[in-house]
Each structure stands twice: as C-alpha cells, then as structure tokens.
Amino acid sequence: MDPTEAVVRTTLNTVSRVSVRLAGAGAYTLFHMPLARSKMRPSERDLLAAAHLGRVRVNGKSATTYRWGSGERPVLLVHGWQSRGSRFADFVPGLLDRGYSVVTFDAPGHGDGTGRSTTILEYRSILAELHDQYGTFEALVAHSLGALGSFSALNEGVKADRIVVISGVCDFDYLVDEFVSDLKLRPSLKDELLVRIEKKLFPGAPAGRMPFSVSHATGAVTAPILVVHDEDDSRIGVGQGRGIAAAFGDQARMITTRGLGHRRILGAPEVVRAVLDFVEHGPDAAGLPEVESGVVPAETGAIPAAD
C-alpha cells in the first residue's frame, strides 16, 4: 500500500473508534479528492497548445475545457479519476481528419482544473454546460469514472448520437467498495460513508440503495454504444464493462482486449482505430464484431494487445 494510503487508513479507522461520524466526514471528503493530480505528458504539449481554451464554473471551482476545430460536429471526450482530458491525445488527430470538432476538459481537482475535489454531480454539470454550448454531441467517448458521470448526464437530458465507453464504471457502489477495500476501512465507517453519499449526492433516493448505475439510464439513452474493456484491468474489473453492455442488450457492442490494463488501453492503436470507426460509421463499422448478445468473449472477439 502507498504510504499516504497507509496513514489515511490508520487515521480514519482510529478516529472511527471514537467518533464514526467524524471519521465518516473525513472519508467522504477523501472519497472525492484525487490523491494525485495527473500532469501533462511531453507528447501532449503541442496538441494542447493548439487547443482553444475555456472554463466551466461549478460549485466555486473551474473545469478547464479544450476544443479543436470550429465546434461543429462535436465529439466529447470525458476522462476518468486522477486523469485529464489530454489522455485522449491519440484520438484527437483521427477525429479532426474525419471532420469532427473535439471537446474535452480537466475536471476540478484534475489536470489544470481548479480545486482539490470533484463529484459525479459536478461531472454531470460540466457535461450539461458543454451540451448547452455545442448542442447534441455526434459522439461521446468516456473512460473509467467518466463513463458513470457521462451516463448520469445522459440520463438528465444530455444527448449524444453515439457513445463509447472505455474501461468504464457501471455501478456507483463499485467505487465505494473499491475505496473501502483499498483503505481497509471498518464496516461501520463504510456504513457512515454510504449515509453521507446518499444524503449529500442523492437526496431522496430510497434508503439503503446506492442510487445510480449506468443501467438506470437505459430508458433515456437510445444511441448505439460501444464498450471496450481489458480483461487484465486491475483497477476497474471487466465485469463493470460487461454490466454496461448487458444493461443495453442489442443496443451495445463489446470488445475485450488483453494486456492493456486500465490506462494503456487509451493509446493502443487497435482500440483507437475501432473507436474512430464506430464514431464515424456506428455499429456497422468495418472491423467491429457482429454479435447477437452485445458481448464479445475475449477468446473470440478480442483486439490483440499492443506490444
């Protein structure tokens, strides 16, 4: 375990023995606070230097926005936890070559966004503001936690003609379970954290029920969906990707990879090519597997891992 995580685990569990409410407040704060801020890579600098910059204000903080192109035919790229918009750098040139404009952002607490924390509701607000600016997105491509935030926004009226989920989170409670497991928090502290999440983020939800899953958006989202997930993803298990594909049935297609993990998958040429083809041509794109169930087993439908 990372030394910082070890200190946090010990502190929260110790405090919870005296006051579970106080420890719960600390856990809730940390749950929304990235412990590391992703830095721009040297290979991303020229691309970002060519972008049109903007800001979206949310809860006294700002998301930094980036746009390439005129703004017509917009494709929105939504990053995950402890990441930043520039991690989609390998997708931008191909989208521009196909005549799209590309829009992405650094959420609060991430990249060049301000503040130290963010929530799924802030992701939803940022997407809603960008939707107001650009109109219906011709495609929305989301990675990791960005998938959960994106479907929350889609469930509330944001529109996209095609949706791509890479290494995506399906269920909010999966994030809670992973957070609690990583820090080895006591059961009573997990219960207090859940109470605070439900009260602060999702007031009015049924007691004891984590209120959001991608599956809750099936009635609002009618666009075709491509799900890409690596079998060896140690951060967000492939079961989360399969859950998204299963929730949407024939509306979704799933491609699994091996050996790319949670982050390298964004730069794999085979993944980039498959995503670009889907964005341009939809589910009938050449090279996309034809399946009846919407799920492609790794042994028959996988994209081989890049060297």
JSON list of C-alpha atoms in Angstrom, two decimals, residues 5 88 280 302:
[
{"chain": "A", "resi": 5, "resn": "GLU", "atom": "CA", "xyz": [-2.90, 5.45, 1.93]},
{"chain": "A", "resi": 88, "resn": "PHE", "atom": "CA", "xyz": [-7.22, 11.16, -25.19]},
{"chain": "A", "resi": 280, "resn": "GLU", "atom": "CA", "xyz": [-17.85, 7.60, -37.91]},
{"chain": "A", "resi": 302, "resn": "ALA", "atom": "CA", "xyz": [-10.66, -9.56, -28.59]}
]
